[in-house]
Amino acid sequence: MIKLRIYLLVLATILGCTPAARGASPTRDFIKASCKTTLHPPLCVRCLSTYANSIQGSDHCLAKAAVTVSLNDAKSAAAFISELARLSGIKPREHQAVRDCISTMTNSVTSLSQSVQELEGMARAKGEDFDWHMSNVETWVGSALTNQNICGRGFTMNGHVKDVVTKRIVYVSQVTSNALALVNRFAVRHRKGIHKP
Protein backbone atom coordinates (compact mmCIF):
# COMPACT_ATOMS: atom_id res chain seq x y z
CA MET A 1 0.00 0.00 0.00
CA ILE A 2 2.81 2.42 0.83
CA LYS A 3 4.36 1.75 -2.62
CA LEU A 4 1.11 2.82 -4.27
CA ARG A 5 0.89 5.99 -2.20
CA ILE A 6 4.49 6.93 -2.97
CA TYR A 7 3.93 6.20 -6.66
CA LEU A 8 0.85 8.43 -6.73
CA LEU A 9 2.73 11.15 -4.87
CA VAL A 10 5.55 10.98 -7.41
CA LEU A 11 3.09 11.23 -10.29
CA ALA A 12 1.44 14.24 -8.70
CA THR A 13 4.75 16.07 -8.45
CA ILE A 14 6.63 15.17 -11.63
CA LEU A 15 9.93 16.99 -11.83
CA GLY A 16 11.71 18.58 -14.61
CA CYS A 17 12.07 21.55 -16.78
CA THR A 18 10.20 21.79 -20.01
CA PRO A 19 12.01 20.65 -23.13
CA ALA A 20 14.31 23.22 -24.67
CA ALA A 21 12.97 25.15 -27.60
CA ARG A 22 14.34 24.03 -30.95
CA GLY A 23 16.12 26.23 -33.42
CA ALA A 24 18.82 28.82 -33.12
CA SER A 25 18.67 32.32 -31.78
CA PRO A 26 21.32 34.55 -30.25
CA THR A 27 19.81 34.07 -26.78
CA ARG A 28 19.60 30.27 -27.07
CA ASP A 29 23.19 30.25 -28.33
CA PHE A 30 24.18 32.39 -25.34
CA ILE A 31 22.41 29.98 -22.97
CA LYS A 32 24.08 26.95 -24.56
CA ALA A 33 27.53 28.54 -24.44
CA SER A 34 27.03 29.62 -20.82
CA CYS A 35 25.74 26.20 -19.77
CA LYS A 36 28.96 24.59 -21.01
CA THR A 37 30.56 25.92 -17.81
CA THR A 38 28.20 23.82 -15.65
CA LEU A 39 28.42 20.18 -14.59
CA HIS A 40 25.09 19.33 -16.24
CA PRO A 41 24.90 21.29 -19.53
CA PRO A 42 21.86 19.56 -21.14
CA LEU A 43 19.81 20.06 -17.97
CA CYS A 44 20.99 23.66 -17.77
CA VAL A 45 19.95 24.43 -21.34
CA ARG A 46 16.58 22.69 -20.90
CA CYS A 47 15.79 24.59 -17.70
CA LEU A 48 16.92 28.02 -18.85
CA SER A 49 15.52 27.97 -22.39
CA THR A 50 12.09 28.79 -20.99
CA TYR A 51 13.60 32.03 -19.64
CA ALA A 52 15.16 33.07 -22.96
CA ASN A 53 12.96 36.17 -23.32
CA SER A 54 14.00 37.52 -19.93
CA ILE A 55 17.68 36.51 -20.28
CA GLN A 56 18.33 38.25 -23.63
CA GLY A 57 22.08 37.57 -23.50
CA SER A 58 22.57 39.12 -20.04
CA ASP A 59 24.92 37.35 -17.61
CA HIS A 60 23.07 38.91 -14.69
CA CYS A 61 19.65 37.79 -15.94
CA LEU A 62 21.01 34.33 -16.73
CA ALA A 63 22.34 33.92 -13.18
CA LYS A 64 19.08 35.19 -11.72
CA ALA A 65 17.04 32.82 -13.90
CA ALA A 66 19.24 29.86 -12.89
CA VAL A 67 18.82 30.60 -9.19
CA THR A 68 15.07 31.11 -9.71
CA VAL A 69 14.80 27.69 -11.38
CA SER A 70 16.72 26.17 -8.48
CA LEU A 71 14.46 27.91 -5.95
CA ASN A 72 11.30 26.69 -7.66
CA ASP A 73 12.61 23.13 -7.85
CA ALA A 74 13.75 23.23 -4.21
CA LYS A 75 10.30 24.46 -3.12
CA SER A 76 8.69 21.66 -5.11
CA ALA A 77 11.02 19.06 -3.59
CA ALA A 78 10.40 20.39 -0.07
CA ALA A 79 6.63 20.15 -0.61
CA PHE A 80 7.04 16.63 -1.99
CA ILE A 81 9.10 15.54 1.01
CA SER A 82 6.61 17.15 3.41
CA GLU A 83 3.87 15.06 1.82
CA LEU A 84 5.96 11.94 2.39
CA ALA A 85 6.11 12.75 6.10
CA ARG A 86 2.31 12.56 6.21
CA LEU A 87 2.17 9.05 4.78
CA SER A 88 1.26 6.31 7.19
CA GLY A 89 3.19 3.07 7.08
CA ILE A 90 6.73 4.35 6.64
CA LYS A 91 9.32 2.97 9.05
CA PRO A 92 10.41 5.09 12.04
CA ARG A 93 13.97 5.52 10.70
CA GLU A 94 12.59 6.57 7.31
CA HIS A 95 10.22 8.99 9.00
CA GLN A 96 13.10 10.57 10.96
CA ALA A 97 15.18 10.87 7.77
CA VAL A 98 12.20 12.54 6.05
CA ARG A 99 11.79 14.98 8.98
CA ASP A 100 15.51 15.83 8.87
CA CYS A 101 15.27 16.28 5.11
CA ILE A 102 12.35 18.69 5.51
CA SER A 103 14.52 20.81 7.80
CA THR A 104 17.50 20.90 5.44
CA MET A 105 15.30 21.59 2.41
CA THR A 106 13.60 24.44 4.28
CA ASN A 107 17.06 25.91 4.87
CA SER A 108 17.88 25.39 1.18
CA VAL A 109 14.73 27.24 0.09
CA THR A 110 15.53 30.11 2.46
CA SER A 111 19.07 30.43 1.09
CA LEU A 112 17.88 30.38 -2.52
CA SER A 113 15.13 32.94 -1.77
CA GLN A 114 17.74 35.27 -0.29
CA SER A 115 19.91 34.74 -3.35
CA VAL A 116 17.13 35.67 -5.79
CA GLN A 117 16.36 38.82 -3.78
CA GLU A 118 20.04 39.77 -3.67
CA LEU A 119 20.44 39.24 -7.42
CA GLU A 120 17.35 41.35 -8.12
CA GLY A 121 18.85 44.26 -6.23
CA MET A 122 22.33 44.22 -7.73
CA ALA A 123 21.78 44.92 -11.41
CA ARG A 124 23.78 48.15 -11.31
CA ALA A 125 26.18 47.30 -8.44
CA LYS A 126 29.86 47.99 -9.05
CA GLY A 127 33.20 47.53 -7.31
CA GLU A 128 33.09 46.62 -3.64
CA ASP A 129 29.30 46.90 -3.60
CA PHE A 130 29.09 44.24 -6.34
CA ASP A 131 31.63 42.02 -4.56
CA TRP A 132 29.71 42.19 -1.28
CA HIS A 133 26.37 41.29 -2.90
CA MET A 134 27.95 38.57 -5.05
CA SER A 135 29.70 37.06 -2.03
CA ASN A 136 26.30 36.79 -0.34
CA VAL A 137 24.77 35.09 -3.38
CA GLU A 138 27.66 32.65 -3.79
CA THR A 139 27.54 31.77 -0.07
CA TRP A 140 23.77 31.26 -0.04
CA VAL A 141 23.61 29.18 -3.22
CA GLY A 142 26.52 27.07 -1.95
CA SER A 143 24.73 26.63 1.37
CA ALA A 144 21.54 25.58 -0.43
CA LEU A 145 23.48 22.94 -2.36
CA THR A 146 25.09 21.66 0.86
CA ASN A 147 21.69 21.34 2.54
CA GLN A 148 20.31 19.44 -0.44
CA ASN A 149 23.23 17.03 -0.30
CA ILE A 150 22.75 16.53 3.45
CA CYS A 151 19.11 15.66 2.80
CA GLY A 152 20.07 13.11 0.16
CA ARG A 153 22.68 11.45 2.37
CA GLY A 154 20.31 11.18 5.33
CA PHE A 155 18.63 8.03 4.03
CA THR A 156 20.90 5.19 5.14
CA MET A 157 18.22 2.50 4.83
CA ASN A 158 17.18 1.08 1.46
CA GLY A 159 13.60 1.20 0.25
CA HIS A 160 11.05 3.10 -1.78
CA VAL A 161 11.13 6.22 0.37
CA LYS A 162 14.90 6.52 -0.05
CA ASP A 163 14.60 5.89 -3.79
CA VAL A 164 12.02 8.60 -4.46
CA VAL A 165 13.67 11.17 -2.19
CA THR A 166 17.12 10.48 -3.59
CA LYS A 167 15.88 10.81 -7.17
CA ARG A 168 14.24 14.13 -6.35
CA ILE A 169 17.20 15.50 -4.41
CA VAL A 170 19.75 14.47 -7.03
CA TYR A 171 17.76 16.39 -9.64
CA VAL A 172 17.43 19.52 -7.47
CA SER A 173 21.12 19.34 -6.55
CA GLN A 174 22.09 19.21 -10.23
CA VAL A 175 19.94 22.26 -10.96
CA THR A 176 21.44 24.10 -7.97
CA SER A 177 24.98 23.10 -8.99
CA ASN A 178 24.29 24.60 -12.41
CA ALA A 179 22.96 27.77 -10.79
CA LEU A 180 26.08 28.11 -8.66
CA ALA A 181 28.31 27.67 -11.71
CA LEU A 182 26.39 30.39 -13.59
CA VAL A 183 26.51 32.73 -10.58
CA ASN A 184 30.27 32.22 -10.40
CA ARG A 185 30.53 32.78 -14.17
CA PHE A 186 28.61 36.04 -13.83
CA ALA A 187 30.92 37.17 -11.01
CA VAL A 188 34.08 36.44 -13.00
CA ARG A 189 32.80 38.07 -16.18
CA HIS A 190 31.58 41.13 -14.27
CA ARG A 191 34.93 41.61 -12.56
CA LYS A 192 36.73 41.29 -15.91
CA GLY A 193 34.31 43.77 -17.48
CA ILE A 194 33.20 41.34 -20.20
CA HIS A 195 29.67 40.64 -19.08
CA LYS A 196 26.49 41.92 -20.63
CA PRO A 197 24.36 43.71 -17.99
PDB file of N, CA, C and O in Angstrom, residues 59 130-131 134 138 181-195:
ATOM      1  N   ASP A  59      24.342  38.237 -18.621  1.00  0.00           N
ATOM      2  CA  ASP A  59      24.921  37.352 -17.607  1.00  0.00           C
ATOM      3  C   ASP A  59      24.165  37.463 -16.283  1.00  0.00           C
ATOM      4  O   ASP A  59      23.932  36.463 -15.604  1.00  0.00           O
ATOM      5  N   PHE A 130      29.362  45.455  -5.578  1.00  0.00           N
ATOM      6  CA  PHE A 130      29.093  44.241  -6.336  1.00  0.00           C
ATOM      7  C   PHE A 130      29.696  43.034  -5.630  1.00  0.00           C
ATOM      8  O   PHE A 130      29.040  42.003  -5.478  1.00  0.00           O
ATOM      9  N   ASP A 131      30.943  43.143  -5.209  1.00  0.00           N
ATOM     10  CA  ASP A 131      31.630  42.023  -4.556  1.00  0.00           C
ATOM     11  C   ASP A 131      30.898  41.570  -3.299  1.00  0.00           C
ATOM     12  O   ASP A 131      30.781  40.372  -3.043  1.00  0.00           O
ATOM     13  N   MET A 134      27.634  39.842  -4.389  1.00  0.00           N
ATOM     14  CA  MET A 134      27.954  38.575  -5.052  1.00  0.00           C
ATOM     15  C   MET A 134      28.450  37.549  -4.045  1.00  0.00           C
ATOM     16  O   MET A 134      28.116  36.361  -4.147  1.00  0.00           O
ATOM     17  N   GLU A 138      26.842  33.866  -3.674  1.00  0.00           N
ATOM     18  CA  GLU A 138      27.657  32.650  -3.787  1.00  0.00           C
ATOM     19  C   GLU A 138      27.582  31.813  -2.507  1.00  0.00           C
ATOM     20  O   GLU A 138      27.470  30.580  -2.563  1.00  0.00           O
ATOM     21  N   ALA A 181      27.312  27.476 -10.649  1.00  0.00           N
ATOM     22  CA  ALA A 181      28.310  27.673 -11.709  1.00  0.00           C
ATOM     23  C   ALA A 181      28.016  28.943 -12.511  1.00  0.00           C
ATOM     24  O   ALA A 181      28.948  29.696 -12.852  1.00  0.00           O
ATOM     25  N   LEU A 182      26.754  29.198 -12.802  1.00  0.00           N
ATOM     26  CA  LEU A 182      26.393  30.385 -13.586  1.00  0.00           C
ATOM     27  C   LEU A 182      26.518  31.672 -12.767  1.00  0.00           C
ATOM     28  O   LEU A 182      26.862  32.727 -13.308  1.00  0.00           O
ATOM     29  N   VAL A 183      26.271  31.586 -11.466  1.00  0.00           N
ATOM     30  CA  VAL A 183      26.509  32.735 -10.584  1.00  0.00           C
ATOM     31  C   VAL A 183      28.002  33.050 -10.560  1.00  0.00           C
ATOM     32  O   VAL A 183      28.414  34.214 -10.685  1.00  0.00           O
ATOM     33  N   ASN A 184      28.820  32.012 -10.407  1.00  0.00           N
ATOM     34  CA  ASN A 184      30.274  32.216 -10.400  1.00  0.00           C
ATOM     35  C   ASN A 184      30.754  32.776 -11.739  1.00  0.00           C
ATOM     36  O   ASN A 184      31.624  33.650 -11.787  1.00  0.00           O
ATOM     37  N   ARG A 185      30.176  32.282 -12.829  1.00  0.00           N
ATOM     38  CA  ARG A 185      30.535  32.781 -14.166  1.00  0.00           C
ATOM     39  C   ARG A 185      30.194  34.269 -14.285  1.00  0.00           C
ATOM     40  O   ARG A 185      30.989  35.059 -14.812  1.00  0.00           O
ATOM     41  N   PHE A 186      29.008  34.640 -13.807  1.00  0.00           N
ATOM     42  CA  PHE A 186      28.607  36.044 -13.828  1.00  0.00           C
ATOM     43  C   PHE A 186      29.599  36.894 -13.035  1.00  0.00           C
ATOM     44  O   PHE A 186      30.032  37.959 -13.493  1.00  0.00           O
ATOM     45  N   ALA A 187      29.985  36.412 -11.852  1.00  0.00           N
ATOM     46  CA  ALA A 187      30.920  37.172 -11.011  1.00  0.00           C
ATOM     47  C   ALA A 187      32.254  37.391 -11.726  1.00  0.00           C
ATOM     48  O   ALA A 187      32.772  38.513 -11.752  1.00  0.00           O
ATOM     49  N   VAL A 188      32.795  36.345 -12.305  1.00  0.00           N
ATOM     50  CA  VAL A 188      34.083  36.437 -12.996  1.00  0.00           C
ATOM     51  C   VAL A 188      33.984  37.390 -14.182  1.00  0.00           C
ATOM     52  O   VAL A 188      34.837  38.265 -14.376  1.00  0.00           O
ATOM     53  N   ARG A 189      32.947  37.225 -14.993  1.00  0.00           N
ATOM     54  CA  ARG A 189      32.801  38.068 -16.184  1.00  0.00           C
ATOM     55  C   ARG A 189      32.554  39.532 -15.797  1.00  0.00           C
ATOM     56  O   ARG A 189      33.042  40.447 -16.460  1.00  0.00           O
ATOM     57  N   HIS A 190      31.825  39.762 -14.724  1.00  0.00           N
ATOM     58  CA  HIS A 190      31.582  41.135 -14.270  1.00  0.00           C
ATOM     59  C   HIS A 190      32.887  41.787 -13.827  1.00  0.00           C
ATOM     60  O   HIS A 190      33.172  42.935 -14.185  1.00  0.00           O
ATOM     61  N   ARG A 191      33.673  41.050 -13.057  1.00  0.00           N
ATOM     62  CA  ARG A 191      34.932  41.607 -12.560  1.00  0.00           C
ATOM     63  C   ARG A 191      35.915  41.886 -13.697  1.00  0.00           C
ATOM     64  O   ARG A 191      36.714  42.813 -13.601  1.00  0.00           O
ATOM     65  N   LYS A 192      35.846  41.081 -14.760  1.00  0.00           N
ATOM     66  CA  LYS A 192      36.729  41.292 -15.913  1.00  0.00           C
ATOM     67  C   LYS A 192      36.164  42.335 -16.872  1.00  0.00           C
ATOM     68  O   LYS A 192      36.823  42.729 -17.829  1.00  0.00           O
ATOM     69  N   GLY A 193      34.930  42.768 -16.628  1.00  0.00           N
ATOM     70  CA  GLY A 193      34.308  43.770 -17.485  1.00  0.00           C
ATOM     71  C   GLY A 193      33.854  43.244 -18.824  1.00  0.00           C
ATOM     72  O   GLY A 193      33.699  44.014 -19.767  1.00  0.00           O
ATOM     73  N   ILE A 194      33.615  41.915 -18.921  1.00  0.00           N
ATOM     74  CA  ILE A 194      33.205  41.340 -20.201  1.00  0.00           C
ATOM     75  C   ILE A 194      31.781  40.832 -20.189  1.00  0.00           C
ATOM     76  O   ILE A 194      31.340  40.191 -21.130  1.00  0.00           O
ATOM     77  N   HIS A 195      31.047  41.123 -19.141  1.00  0.00           N
ATOM     78  CA  HIS A 195      29.665  40.640 -19.079  1.00  0.00           C
ATOM     79  C   HIS A 195      28.721  41.600 -19.784  1.00  0.00           C
ATOM     80  O   HIS A 195      29.056  42.765 -19.986  1.00  0.00           O
TER      81      HIS A 195
END
